[in-house]
Short mmCIF file of the C-alpha atoms (twelve columns), coordinates in Angstrom:
data_MODEL
# 
_entry.id   MODEL 
# 
loop_
_atom_site.group_PDB 
_atom_site.id 
_atom_site.type_symbol 
_atom_site.label_atom_id 
_atom_site.label_alt_id 
_atom_site.label_comp_id 
_atom_site.label_asym_id 
_atom_site.label_seq_id 
_atom_site.Cartn_x 
_atom_site.Cartn_y 
_atom_site.Cartn_z 
_atom_site.pdbx_PDB_model_num 
ATOM 1   C CA . MET A 1   -0.132  0.021   -0.057  1 
ATOM 2   C CA . THR A 2   1.280   3.513   -0.231  1 
ATOM 3   C CA . HIS A 3   0.458   6.931   0.957   1 
ATOM 4   C CA . VAL A 4   -1.281  9.288   -1.032  1 
ATOM 5   C CA . SER A 5   -1.587  12.761  -0.413  1 
ATOM 6   C CA . GLU A 6   -2.340  16.408  -2.056  1 
ATOM 7   C CA . ARG A 7   0.459   19.357  -1.725  1 
ATOM 8   C CA . SER A 8   0.118   22.747  -3.309  1 
ATOM 9   C CA . GLY A 9   -1.264  23.911  -6.439  1 
ATOM 10  C CA . ALA A 10  -0.330  26.408  -9.250  1 
ATOM 11  C CA . GLY A 11  0.331   29.687  -7.448  1 
ATOM 12  C CA . SER A 12  3.259   27.952  -5.505  1 
ATOM 13  C CA . SER A 13  6.831   28.996  -6.209  1 
ATOM 14  C CA . PRO A 14  9.492   26.661  -7.365  1 
ATOM 15  C CA . THR A 15  11.247  28.410  -4.939  1 
ATOM 16  C CA . GLY A 16  10.461  28.875  -1.064  1 
ATOM 17  C CA . ALA A 17  12.149  31.732  1.442   1 
ATOM 18  C CA . GLY A 18  15.556  32.581  0.644   1 
ATOM 19  C CA . GLY A 19  15.606  30.421  -2.429  1 
ATOM 20  C CA . ASP A 20  16.058  26.922  -1.479  1 
ATOM 21  C CA . ARG A 21  14.357  24.424  -4.112  1 
ATOM 22  C CA . GLN A 22  10.489  22.864  -2.816  1 
ATOM 23  C CA . PRO A 23  9.179   20.018  -4.112  1 
ATOM 24  C CA . TRP A 24  8.087   20.096  -7.482  1 
ATOM 25  C CA . THR A 25  4.480   20.446  -7.923  1 
ATOM 26  C CA . ALA A 26  1.766   19.793  -10.920 1 
ATOM 27  C CA . GLY A 27  -0.173  23.180  -11.542 1 
ATOM 28  C CA . THR A 28  -3.786  22.690  -11.119 1 
ATOM 29  C CA . GLY A 29  -5.113  26.647  -10.741 1 
ATOM 30  C CA . ARG A 30  -6.801  26.082  -7.402  1 
ATOM 31  C CA . SER A 31  -6.047  27.519  -4.083  1 
ATOM 32  C CA . PRO A 32  -3.960  25.291  -2.010  1 
ATOM 33  C CA . ARG A 33  -5.464  22.783  0.376   1 
ATOM 34  C CA . LYS A 34  -5.673  23.559  4.007   1 
ATOM 35  C CA . ARG A 35  -4.146  19.978  4.675   1 
ATOM 36  C CA . SER A 36  -2.852  16.818  3.079   1 
ATOM 37  C CA . VAL A 37  -5.338  14.076  2.290   1 
ATOM 38  C CA . SER A 38  -4.404  10.438  3.564   1 
ATOM 39  C CA . TYR A 39  -4.898  7.146   2.685   1 
ATOM 40  C CA . ALA A 40  -6.685  6.863   6.238   1 
ATOM 41  C CA . ASP A 41  -9.019  9.808   5.223   1 
ATOM 42  C CA . ALA A 42  -9.688  7.268   2.241   1 
ATOM 43  C CA . GLY A 43  -10.786 4.725   4.670   1 
ATOM 44  C CA . VAL A 44  -7.363  2.603   4.452   1 
ATOM 45  C CA . SER A 45  -4.875  1.960   7.474   1 
ATOM 46  C CA . ILE A 46  -1.437  1.188   6.434   1 
ATOM 47  C CA . GLU A 47  -0.680  1.234   10.306  1 
ATOM 48  C CA . ALA A 48  -3.596  -1.741  10.991  1 
ATOM 49  C CA . GLY A 49  -2.110  -4.081  7.956   1 
ATOM 50  C CA . ASP A 50  1.387   -3.407  9.495   1 
ATOM 51  C CA . ARG A 51  0.022   -4.522  12.461  1 
ATOM 52  C CA . ALA A 52  -2.328  -7.249  11.277  1 
ATOM 53  C CA . VAL A 53  0.973   -8.725  9.908   1 
ATOM 54  C CA . GLU A 54  3.186   -8.242  12.998  1 
ATOM 55  C CA . LEU A 55  -0.174  -10.727 14.524  1 
ATOM 56  C CA . LEU A 56  0.381   -13.409 11.921  1 
ATOM 57  C CA . LYS A 57  4.562   -13.909 12.139  1 
ATOM 58  C CA . SER A 58  4.356   -16.271 14.617  1 
ATOM 59  C CA . LYS A 59  2.067   -18.445 13.074  1 
ATOM 60  C CA . VAL A 60  3.461   -17.988 9.518   1 
ATOM 61  C CA . LYS A 61  6.588   -19.083 10.777  1 
ATOM 62  C CA . GLN A 62  5.800   -22.432 12.058  1 
ATOM 63  C CA . THR A 63  4.766   -23.674 8.217   1 
ATOM 64  C CA . ARG A 64  8.014   -23.178 6.731   1 
ATOM 65  C CA . ARG A 65  9.366   -25.785 5.386   1 
ATOM 66  C CA . PRO A 66  13.198  -26.420 4.417   1 
ATOM 67  C CA . GLU A 67  12.917  -24.926 1.076   1 
ATOM 68  C CA . VAL A 68  11.683  -21.776 1.924   1 
ATOM 69  C CA . MET A 69  14.393  -19.107 1.177   1 
ATOM 70  C CA . GLY A 70  14.117  -15.667 2.824   1 
ATOM 71  C CA . ASP A 71  11.346  -13.781 5.314   1 
ATOM 72  C CA . LEU A 72  8.039   -12.018 4.675   1 
ATOM 73  C CA . GLY A 73  7.809   -9.094  3.990   1 
ATOM 74  C CA . GLY A 74  9.243   -9.498  0.429   1 
ATOM 75  C CA . PHE A 75  7.642   -8.370  -2.905  1 
ATOM 76  C CA . ALA A 76  7.594   -12.269 -3.494  1 
ATOM 77  C CA . GLY A 77  7.877   -15.776 -1.813  1 
ATOM 78  C CA . LEU A 78  10.908  -17.992 -2.579  1 
ATOM 79  C CA . PHE A 79  10.480  -21.192 -3.002  1 
ATOM 80  C CA . ARG A 80  13.649  -23.525 -3.807  1 
ATOM 81  C CA . LEU A 81  11.940  -26.484 -5.548  1 
ATOM 82  C CA . ASP A 82  14.427  -29.762 -4.607  1 
ATOM 83  C CA . THR A 83  14.398  -31.109 -8.168  1 
ATOM 84  C CA . THR A 84  17.479  -34.117 -7.094  1 
ATOM 85  C CA . LYS A 85  13.731  -35.773 -6.025  1 
ATOM 86  C CA . TYR A 86  12.438  -36.247 -8.768  1 
ATOM 87  C CA . LYS A 87  13.223  -37.231 -12.274 1 
ATOM 88  C CA . ASN A 88  10.642  -35.281 -14.124 1 
ATOM 89  C CA . PRO A 89  8.890   -32.985 -11.285 1 
ATOM 90  C CA . ILE A 90  5.301   -32.123 -13.176 1 
ATOM 91  C CA . LEU A 91  4.000   -28.295 -10.667 1 
ATOM 92  C CA . ALA A 92  0.225   -28.486 -10.018 1 
ATOM 93  C CA . SER A 93  -1.653  -26.091 -8.970  1 
ATOM 94  C CA . SER A 94  -4.875  -25.084 -7.916  1 
ATOM 95  C CA . THR A 95  -6.625  -21.799 -6.706  1 
ATOM 96  C CA . ASP A 96  -9.860  -21.421 -4.219  1 
ATOM 97  C CA . GLY A 97  -12.405 -19.777 -2.248  1 
ATOM 98  C CA . VAL A 98  -14.867 -20.679 1.226   1 
ATOM 99  C CA . GLY A 99  -17.698 -18.880 -0.043  1 
ATOM 100 C CA . THR A 100 -20.858 -17.922 1.452   1 
ATOM 101 C CA . LYS A 101 -19.393 -20.105 4.689   1 
ATOM 102 C CA . LEU A 102 -17.666 -16.580 5.644   1 
ATOM 103 C CA . VAL A 103 -21.200 -15.041 5.778   1 
ATOM 104 C CA . ILE A 104 -21.685 -17.111 9.039   1 
ATOM 105 C CA . ALA A 105 -18.260 -17.330 10.393  1 
ATOM 106 C CA . GLN A 106 -18.876 -13.234 10.312  1 
ATOM 107 C CA . GLN A 107 -22.768 -13.649 11.895  1 
ATOM 108 C CA . MET A 108 -21.379 -15.222 14.515  1 
ATOM 109 C CA . ASP A 109 -17.715 -13.394 14.972  1 
ATOM 110 C CA . ILE A 110 -16.182 -15.962 14.971  1 
ATOM 111 C CA . HIS A 111 -13.008 -16.199 12.335  1 
ATOM 112 C CA . ASP A 112 -9.972  -18.770 12.690  1 
ATOM 113 C CA . THR A 113 -11.279 -21.321 11.135  1 
ATOM 114 C CA . VAL A 114 -12.279 -20.800 7.870   1 
ATOM 115 C CA . GLY A 115 -8.290  -19.976 7.461   1 
ATOM 116 C CA . ILE A 116 -8.844  -24.116 7.580   1 
ATOM 117 C CA . ASP A 117 -11.453 -24.846 5.070   1 
ATOM 118 C CA . LEU A 118 -9.650  -22.582 2.673   1 
ATOM 119 C CA . VAL A 119 -6.389  -24.393 3.010   1 
ATOM 120 C CA . ALA A 120 -8.511  -27.916 2.500   1 
ATOM 121 C CA . MET A 121 -10.320 -26.167 -0.348  1 
ATOM 122 C CA . VAL A 122 -6.966  -25.933 -2.310  1 
ATOM 123 C CA . VAL A 123 -4.226  -28.368 -1.033  1 
ATOM 124 C CA . ASP A 124 -6.888  -31.202 -1.213  1 
ATOM 125 C CA . ASP A 125 -7.532  -30.680 -4.960  1 
ATOM 126 C CA . LEU A 126 -4.025  -30.816 -5.608  1 
ATOM 127 C CA . VAL A 127 -3.383  -34.023 -3.306  1 
ATOM 128 C CA . ALA A 128 -5.921  -35.591 -6.499  1 
ATOM 129 C CA . CYS A 129 -3.776  -35.895 -8.813  1 
ATOM 130 C CA . GLY A 130 -1.000  -37.379 -6.227  1 
ATOM 131 C CA . ALA A 131 0.884   -33.331 -5.960  1 
ATOM 132 C CA . GLU A 132 2.185   -33.173 -2.786  1 
ATOM 133 C CA . PRO A 133 1.294   -29.445 -1.157  1 
ATOM 134 C CA . LEU A 134 4.190   -27.351 -1.166  1 
ATOM 135 C CA . PHE A 135 3.125   -23.766 -0.943  1 
ATOM 136 C CA . LEU A 136 0.227   -21.606 -0.196  1 
ATOM 137 C CA . LEU A 137 -0.585  -17.907 -0.784  1 
ATOM 138 C CA . ASP A 138 -3.073  -16.188 0.182   1 
ATOM 139 C CA . TYR A 139 -5.457  -12.714 -0.144  1 
ATOM 140 C CA . ILE A 140 -8.064  -11.674 2.056   1 
ATOM 141 C CA . ALA A 141 -9.773  -8.485  1.080   1 
ATOM 142 C CA . THR A 142 -12.140 -6.698  3.773   1 
ATOM 143 C CA . GLY A 143 -14.031 -3.662  3.765   1 
ATOM 144 C CA . GLU A 144 -11.785 -2.539  7.365   1 
ATOM 145 C CA . VAL A 145 -8.680  -4.169  8.514   1 
ATOM 146 C CA . VAL A 146 -9.090  -4.898  11.795  1 
ATOM 147 C CA . PRO A 147 -5.422  -6.163  12.742  1 
ATOM 148 C CA . GLU A 148 -7.332  -8.777  15.392  1 
ATOM 149 C CA . LYS A 149 -9.377  -10.252 13.326  1 
ATOM 150 C CA . VAL A 150 -6.831  -10.392 10.222  1 
ATOM 151 C CA . ALA A 151 -4.886  -12.390 12.398  1 
ATOM 152 C CA . GLU A 152 -7.686  -14.647 13.281  1 
ATOM 153 C CA . ILE A 153 -8.024  -15.617 9.799   1 
ATOM 154 C CA . GLY A 154 -4.556  -16.302 9.192   1 
ATOM 155 C CA . ALA A 155 -4.069  -17.814 11.958  1 
ATOM 156 C CA . GLY A 156 -6.765  -20.778 10.489  1 
ATOM 157 C CA . ILE A 157 -4.899  -20.651 7.685   1 
ATOM 158 C CA . ALA A 158 -1.791  -20.464 8.821   1 
ATOM 159 C CA . ASP A 159 -3.179  -23.751 10.631  1 
ATOM 160 C CA . GLY A 160 -4.648  -25.571 7.407   1 
ATOM 161 C CA . CYS A 161 -1.171  -25.315 6.252   1 
ATOM 162 C CA . ARG A 162 0.956   -26.922 8.996   1 
ATOM 163 C CA . TYR A 163 -2.412  -29.769 8.529   1 
ATOM 164 C CA . ALA A 164 -1.596  -30.233 4.974   1 
ATOM 165 C CA . GLY A 165 2.109   -30.577 5.075   1 
ATOM 166 C CA . CYS A 166 2.954   -26.889 3.346   1 
ATOM 167 C CA . ALA A 167 4.604   -23.449 3.623   1 
ATOM 168 C CA . LEU A 168 1.845   -20.273 3.954   1 
ATOM 169 C CA . LEU A 169 4.490   -18.182 1.377   1 
ATOM 170 C CA . GLY A 170 3.084   -14.852 1.268   1 
ATOM 171 C CA . GLY A 171 -0.228  -13.543 0.948   1 
ATOM 172 C CA . GLU A 172 -2.214  -9.792  0.336   1 
ATOM 173 C CA . THR A 173 -4.294  -8.229  2.741   1 
ATOM 174 C CA . ALA A 174 -6.252  -5.499  1.003   1 
ATOM 175 C CA . GLU A 175 -8.996  -2.463  2.403   1 
ATOM 176 C CA . HIS A 176 -11.937 -1.864  0.190   1 
ATOM 177 C CA . PRO A 177 -13.902 0.628   2.090   1 
ATOM 178 C CA . GLY A 178 -17.254 1.337   0.472   1 
ATOM 179 C CA . VAL A 179 -16.955 -1.738  -1.553  1 
ATOM 180 C CA . LEU A 180 -17.148 -4.190  1.549   1 
ATOM 181 C CA . ARG A 181 -18.570 -3.619  4.662   1 
ATOM 182 C CA . PRO A 182 -16.539 -2.883  7.373   1 
ATOM 183 C CA . ASP A 183 -17.008 -5.821  8.909   1 
ATOM 184 C CA . GLU A 184 -17.418 -8.070  5.624   1 
ATOM 185 C CA . TYR A 185 -14.173 -9.954  4.222   1 
ATOM 186 C CA . ASP A 186 -13.676 -12.509 1.372   1 
ATOM 187 C CA . ILE A 187 -10.699 -14.848 1.382   1 
ATOM 188 C CA . SER A 188 -8.806  -16.709 -1.017  1 
ATOM 189 C CA . ALA A 189 -5.919  -19.009 -1.923  1 
ATOM 190 C CA . THR A 190 -3.926  -20.368 -4.507  1 
ATOM 191 C CA . GLY A 191 -1.814  -23.668 -4.070  1 
ATOM 192 C CA . VAL A 192 1.502   -25.230 -5.393  1 
ATOM 193 C CA . GLY A 193 2.333   -28.824 -5.330  1 
ATOM 194 C CA . VAL A 194 4.724   -31.030 -7.001  1 
ATOM 195 C CA . VAL A 195 4.322   -34.827 -8.286  1 
ATOM 196 C CA . GLU A 196 6.382   -36.938 -10.057 1 
ATOM 197 C CA . GLU A 197 5.309   -37.667 -14.132 1 
ATOM 198 C CA . SER A 198 4.909   -41.041 -13.996 1 
ATOM 199 C CA . LEU A 199 2.781   -40.768 -9.975  1 
ATOM 200 C CA . ILE A 200 0.055   -38.395 -11.418 1 
ATOM 201 C CA . LEU A 201 -3.044  -39.784 -10.455 1 
ATOM 202 C CA . SER A 202 -5.830  -39.933 -13.510 1 
ATOM 203 C CA . SER A 203 -9.338  -41.772 -15.071 1 
ATOM 204 C CA . GLU A 204 -6.632  -43.638 -17.600 1 
ATOM 205 C CA . ARG A 205 -5.200  -45.463 -14.351 1 
ATOM 206 C CA . VAL A 206 -8.788  -46.921 -13.547 1 
ATOM 207 C CA . GLU A 207 -10.133 -50.420 -13.864 1 
ATOM 208 C CA . VAL A 208 -12.174 -52.810 -13.660 1 
ATOM 209 C CA . GLY A 209 -12.634 -54.788 -10.521 1 
ATOM 210 C CA . ASP A 210 -11.167 -51.783 -8.393  1 
ATOM 211 C CA . VAL A 211 -12.451 -50.873 -5.530  1 
ATOM 212 C CA . VAL A 212 -14.107 -48.130 -4.451  1 
ATOM 213 C CA . ILE A 213 -12.887 -46.148 -0.641  1 
ATOM 214 C CA . ALA A 214 -14.541 -42.994 0.915   1 
ATOM 215 C CA . MET A 215 -13.100 -41.347 3.652   1 
ATOM 216 C CA . ARG A 216 -15.769 -39.452 5.875   1 
ATOM 217 C CA . SER A 217 -15.967 -35.584 6.207   1 
ATOM 218 C CA . SER A 218 -16.381 -33.334 8.840   1 
ATOM 219 C CA . GLY A 219 -19.794 -32.449 8.088   1 
ATOM 220 C CA . LEU A 220 -20.974 -30.120 4.948   1 
ATOM 221 C CA . HIS A 221 -17.241 -28.622 4.496   1 
ATOM 222 C CA . SER A 222 -17.544 -25.358 2.435   1 
ATOM 223 C CA . ASN A 223 -20.364 -26.119 -0.219  1 
ATOM 224 C CA . GLY A 224 -23.849 -26.002 -0.467  1 
ATOM 225 C CA . TYR A 225 -23.633 -22.600 1.672   1 
ATOM 226 C CA . SER A 226 -26.136 -20.588 0.043   1 
ATOM 227 C CA . LEU A 227 -28.818 -23.518 0.039   1 
ATOM 228 C CA . VAL A 228 -27.999 -23.854 4.108   1 
ATOM 229 C CA . ARG A 229 -28.491 -20.168 4.521   1 
ATOM 230 C CA . HIS A 230 -32.087 -20.525 2.315   1 
ATOM 231 C CA . VAL A 231 -33.144 -23.048 4.150   1 
ATOM 232 C CA . LEU A 232 -32.097 -22.745 8.005   1 
ATOM 233 C CA . LEU A 233 -31.680 -19.455 8.459   1 
ATOM 234 C CA . GLY A 234 -34.208 -18.038 5.705   1 
ATOM 235 C CA . ALA A 235 -37.117 -20.168 5.240   1 
ATOM 236 C CA . GLY A 236 -36.627 -22.413 8.370   1 
ATOM 237 C CA . ARG A 237 -36.555 -18.838 10.919  1 
ATOM 238 C CA . MET A 238 -33.374 -20.497 12.213  1 
ATOM 239 C CA . ARG A 239 -31.240 -19.412 15.188  1 
ATOM 240 C CA . LEU A 240 -27.710 -19.127 14.712  1 
ATOM 241 C CA . ASP A 241 -27.146 -20.295 18.822  1 
ATOM 242 C CA . VAL A 242 -29.942 -22.648 18.908  1 
ATOM 243 C CA . VAL A 243 -28.682 -26.194 20.574  1 
ATOM 244 C CA . ILE A 244 -29.486 -28.764 18.131  1 
ATOM 245 C CA . GLU A 245 -29.874 -32.059 20.442  1 
ATOM 246 C CA . ASP A 246 -29.303 -34.444 17.289  1 
ATOM 247 C CA . PHE A 247 -25.704 -32.592 17.414  1 
ATOM 248 C CA . GLY A 248 -24.581 -33.863 20.698  1 
ATOM 249 C CA . ARG A 249 -22.324 -32.266 23.233  1 
ATOM 250 C CA . GLN A 250 -25.110 -28.635 23.596  1 
ATOM 251 C CA . ARG A 251 -24.029 -28.122 20.561  1 
ATOM 252 C CA . THR A 252 -25.441 -24.828 18.489  1 
ATOM 253 C CA . LEU A 253 -26.129 -24.667 14.412  1 
ATOM 254 C CA . GLY A 254 -23.393 -21.646 14.312  1 
ATOM 255 C CA . GLU A 255 -21.004 -24.398 15.567  1 
ATOM 256 C CA . GLU A 256 -21.838 -27.252 13.553  1 
ATOM 257 C CA . LEU A 257 -22.232 -24.780 10.119  1 
ATOM 258 C CA . LEU A 258 -19.119 -23.466 10.940  1 
ATOM 259 C CA . THR A 259 -17.133 -27.270 11.752  1 
ATOM 260 C CA . PRO A 260 -13.313 -26.650 9.587   1 
ATOM 261 C CA . THR A 261 -13.173 -28.751 6.398   1 
ATOM 262 C CA . LYS A 262 -11.172 -32.197 6.922   1 
ATOM 263 C CA . ILE A 263 -7.740  -31.673 5.539   1 
ATOM 264 C CA . TYR A 264 -6.982  -35.340 3.550   1 
ATOM 265 C CA . ALA A 265 -3.650  -34.060 1.977   1 
ATOM 266 C CA . GLN A 266 -1.302  -36.153 4.073   1 
ATOM 267 C CA . ASP A 267 -3.271  -39.011 4.518   1 
ATOM 268 C CA . CYS A 268 -3.372  -39.301 0.751   1 
ATOM 269 C CA . LEU A 269 0.011   -38.880 0.065   1 
ATOM 270 C CA . LYS A 270 0.574   -41.817 3.028   1 
ATOM 271 C CA . LEU A 271 -2.077  -43.472 1.545   1 
ATOM 272 C CA . ILE A 272 -0.203  -43.395 -2.085  1 
ATOM 273 C CA . ALA A 273 3.083   -44.031 -0.344  1 
ATOM 274 C CA . GLU A 274 1.568   -47.683 0.795   1 
ATOM 275 C CA . ALA A 275 -1.367  -49.107 -1.872  1 
ATOM 276 C CA . GLU A 276 -1.691  -48.986 -5.339  1 
ATOM 277 C CA . VAL A 277 -4.227  -45.537 -5.750  1 
ATOM 278 C CA . ARG A 278 -5.498  -45.622 -9.241  1 
ATOM 279 C CA . ALA A 279 -7.119  -42.243 -8.515  1 
ATOM 280 C CA . LEU A 280 -8.702  -40.063 -5.866  1 
ATOM 281 C CA . ALA A 281 -11.719 -37.160 -6.288  1 
ATOM 282 C CA . HIS A 282 -12.307 -34.494 -3.480  1 
ATOM 283 C CA . VAL A 283 -15.767 -34.420 -2.990  1 
ATOM 284 C CA . THR A 284 -17.058 -30.372 -3.080  1 
ATOM 285 C CA . GLY A 285 -19.760 -28.824 -5.307  1 
ATOM 286 C CA . GLY A 286 -21.727 -31.036 -6.856  1 
ATOM 287 C CA . GLY A 287 -21.215 -33.728 -4.586  1 
ATOM 288 C CA . ILE A 288 -20.641 -36.931 -5.085  1 
ATOM 289 C CA . PRO A 289 -21.956 -38.072 -8.441  1 
ATOM 290 C CA . GLY A 290 -20.761 -34.948 -10.244 1 
ATOM 291 C CA . ASN A 291 -17.128 -35.293 -8.350  1 
ATOM 292 C CA . LEU A 292 -16.072 -39.024 -8.201  1 
ATOM 293 C CA . VAL A 293 -17.366 -39.065 -12.589 1 
ATOM 294 C CA . ARG A 294 -14.452 -37.043 -13.313 1 
ATOM 295 C CA . ILE A 295 -11.734 -39.569 -12.593 1 
ATOM 296 C CA . LEU A 296 -13.983 -42.041 -14.398 1 
ATOM 297 C CA . PRO A 297 -13.173 -43.513 -18.027 1 
ATOM 298 C CA . GLU A 298 -15.384 -44.040 -20.538 1 
ATOM 299 C CA . HIS A 299 -15.269 -46.910 -20.133 1 
ATOM 300 C CA . VAL A 300 -16.569 -48.212 -16.636 1 
ATOM 301 C CA . ASP A 301 -18.947 -47.167 -14.376 1 
ATOM 302 C CA . ALA A 302 -18.682 -46.219 -10.466 1 
ATOM 303 C CA . VAL A 303 -20.943 -47.791 -8.292  1 
ATOM 304 C CA . VAL A 304 -21.398 -46.356 -4.438  1 
ATOM 305 C CA . ASP A 305 -23.775 -48.049 -1.622  1 
ATOM 306 C CA . ARG A 306 -25.376 -45.765 0.185   1 
ATOM 307 C CA . ALA A 307 -26.219 -48.502 2.805   1 
ATOM 308 C CA . THR A 308 -22.101 -48.556 3.477   1 
ATOM 309 C CA . TRP A 309 -22.303 -45.169 5.600   1 
ATOM 310 C CA . LYS A 310 -24.202 -42.641 7.623   1 
ATOM 311 C CA . PRO A 311 -24.448 -39.235 7.079   1 
ATOM 312 C CA . GLN A 312 -24.418 -36.743 9.352   1 
ATOM 313 C CA . PRO A 313 -27.200 -35.206 11.473  1 
ATOM 314 C CA . VAL A 314 -27.029 -31.904 9.567   1 
ATOM 315 C CA . PHE A 315 -27.686 -33.124 6.331   1 
ATOM 316 C CA . ASP A 316 -31.078 -34.364 7.953   1 
ATOM 317 C CA . LEU A 317 -31.966 -31.179 9.139   1 
ATOM 318 C CA . ILE A 318 -31.237 -29.662 5.885   1 
ATOM 319 C CA . GLN A 319 -33.007 -31.868 3.472   1 
ATOM 320 C CA . SER A 320 -36.123 -32.015 6.214   1 
ATOM 321 C CA . LYS A 321 -36.863 -28.420 6.662   1 
ATOM 322 C CA . GLY A 322 -35.922 -27.192 2.916   1 
ATOM 323 C CA . ARG A 323 -37.722 -30.438 1.426   1 
ATOM 324 C CA . ILE A 324 -35.036 -31.292 -0.805  1 
ATOM 325 C CA . GLU A 325 -35.457 -34.341 -2.596  1 
ATOM 326 C CA . ASP A 326 -32.830 -37.084 -2.392  1 
ATOM 327 C CA . PRO A 327 -31.092 -35.868 -6.432  1 
ATOM 328 C CA . ALA A 328 -30.542 -32.371 -5.332  1 
ATOM 329 C CA . MET A 329 -28.917 -33.531 -1.867  1 
ATOM 330 C CA . GLU A 330 -26.750 -35.628 -3.374  1 
ATOM 331 C CA . SER A 331 -25.707 -33.272 -6.573  1 
ATOM 332 C CA . THR A 332 -24.880 -29.867 -4.123  1 
ATOM 333 C CA . PHE A 333 -23.217 -32.006 -0.501  1 
ATOM 334 C CA . ASN A 334 -20.660 -34.534 0.292   1 
ATOM 335 C CA . MET A 335 -23.340 -36.511 2.549   1 
ATOM 336 C CA . GLY A 336 -20.661 -37.048 4.575   1 
ATOM 337 C CA . VAL A 337 -17.904 -38.035 2.066   1 
ATOM 338 C CA . GLY A 338 -14.791 -35.801 1.552   1 
ATOM 339 C CA . MET A 339 -13.007 -38.044 -0.311  1 
ATOM 340 C CA . PHE A 340 -13.270 -40.820 -2.536  1 
ATOM 341 C CA . ALA A 341 -9.878  -43.473 -3.199  1 
ATOM 342 C CA . ILE A 342 -10.036 -45.745 -5.974  1 
ATOM 343 C CA . VAL A 343 -7.604  -48.433 -5.161  1 
ATOM 344 C CA . SER A 344 -6.513  -51.807 -6.855  1 
ATOM 345 C CA . ALA A 345 -8.594  -54.831 -5.115  1 
ATOM 346 C CA . GLU A 346 -5.347  -56.159 -3.265  1 
ATOM 347 C CA . ASP A 347 -4.604  -53.509 -1.596  1 
ATOM 348 C CA . ALA A 348 -8.240  -52.728 -0.375  1 
ATOM 349 C CA . ASP A 349 -6.820  -54.034 2.615   1 
ATOM 350 C CA . ARG A 350 -3.764  -52.409 2.694   1 
ATOM 351 C CA . ALA A 351 -5.176  -49.058 2.054   1 
ATOM 352 C CA . LEU A 352 -7.955  -49.550 4.643   1 
ATOM 353 C CA . ALA A 353 -5.647  -50.131 7.363   1 
ATOM 354 C CA . THR A 354 -3.521  -47.280 6.210   1 
ATOM 355 C CA . LEU A 355 -6.554  -44.744 6.616   1 
ATOM 356 C CA . THR A 356 -7.527  -45.830 9.851   1 
ATOM 357 C CA . GLY A 357 -3.747  -45.950 11.639  1 
ATOM 358 C CA . ARG A 358 -4.332  -42.256 10.721  1 
ATOM 359 C CA . GLY A 359 -7.294  -41.509 12.587  1 
ATOM 360 C CA . VAL A 360 -8.917  -41.163 9.201   1 
ATOM 361 C CA . ASP A 361 -13.005 -42.831 9.331   1 
ATOM 362 C CA . ALA A 362 -12.814 -44.828 6.539   1 
ATOM 363 C CA . TRP A 363 -14.681 -48.053 4.624   1 
ATOM 364 C CA . GLN A 364 -15.430 -50.053 1.185   1 
ATOM 365 C CA . ALA A 365 -18.406 -48.030 -0.755  1 
ATOM 366 C CA . GLY A 366 -18.537 -49.468 -3.763  1 
ATOM 367 C CA . GLU A 367 -16.461 -50.772 -6.678  1 
ATOM 368 C CA . ILE A 368 -15.671 -50.502 -10.187 1 
ATOM 369 C CA . ILE A 369 -17.843 -52.332 -12.702 1 
ATOM 370 C CA . GLU A 370 -17.821 -52.113 -16.818 1 
ATOM 371 C CA . GLY A 371 -19.848 -48.977 -18.337 1 
ATOM 372 C CA . THR A 372 -20.167 -45.928 -19.603 1 
ATOM 373 C CA . GLY A 373 -18.320 -43.830 -17.278 1 
ATOM 374 C CA . GLU A 374 -21.332 -42.627 -14.698 1 
ATOM 375 C CA . VAL A 375 -22.017 -43.095 -11.047 1 
ATOM 376 C CA . ARG A 376 -24.478 -44.915 -9.543  1 
ATOM 377 C CA . MET A 377 -26.197 -44.543 -6.720  1 
ATOM 378 C CA . VAL A 378 -27.767 -47.599 -5.227  1 
ATOM 379 C CA . GLY A 379 -29.209 -48.631 -1.889  1 
ATOM 380 C CA . GLN A 380 -30.374 -46.480 0.613   1 
ATOM 381 C CA . HIS A 381 -28.540 -44.622 3.905   1 
ATOM 382 C CA . THR A 382 -28.961 -45.353 7.123   1 
ATOM 383 C CA . ARG A 383 -31.610 -43.201 9.021   1 
ATOM 384 C CA . GLY A 384 -31.952 -42.415 12.627  1 
# 
């Protein structure tokens, strides 16, 4: 950010008393103003931005990897890629945001979890092609920089990076007065990863007879919140502070809606190292069918049996309050599964043991059969 000010205009002599040269000014033909105009007068506080950076430095340092060069404050983040580890390294990149889940955070004045959501949306797309997340750059736009609030958001981003094993290499905080309300903000991030070319995961690896393994989500993750807000807070007139008995632990609706997105990156990298993984599907917008279909070749179908798991109570609440049909639910929400792995049948048990050993709730949810590149959802979820 730069400081903006106005100096005296036409009528000012380029030399002052005693003949000393004065700074050059462009003539405007107007009378000189009584005082300069600062960036703060326009609603932007450079000091607040600097303070937010200072509050974040210790958190960012916790995400540092050996490849990171320099420190915060440079014009660009530097990362020394160790090319000796690869024969043909391929860089992967992904960018994403959190969406209208941020509205819930702003209404509840809780800001230290949405950063985890942000990282999850980026790094779990990276690992879906087999890439190890290396570093992430964030962007925060807000109507007013409140250092403590920005630090909370940034702390969540740093936490997410630690969970994913990637460095928070840099970013930008922008103050947009007059565009966003003082309490409004939006966040986004771009991540970069690396994968050996011969180990890239894709639909080309998927074969008939492979097993579909599901990994449980932590809840809604970061998709479908426009529908959630419409159904529960709009038409349903529910309050965020109401305790929902089905959620357990005296948990409020707002707390459930702000549950951070599960980050699978390190779990999936370990899985790739231990078992024959054909492909991974990160379940985001589009739900299970819309994302699983992205990793299927044209000659196979994926059969997913709903009876193998029970979605979290929040999905039942949304469906019942909104009277939403099953197909609409499954095309909008993850329904309790945040990531799918397609593995060889021979390695299915090893894959499940690896995930279970890392504390991931995982199970065999289906299989790959001959077909035409479609996802077949069969059976019914356990209810109640």
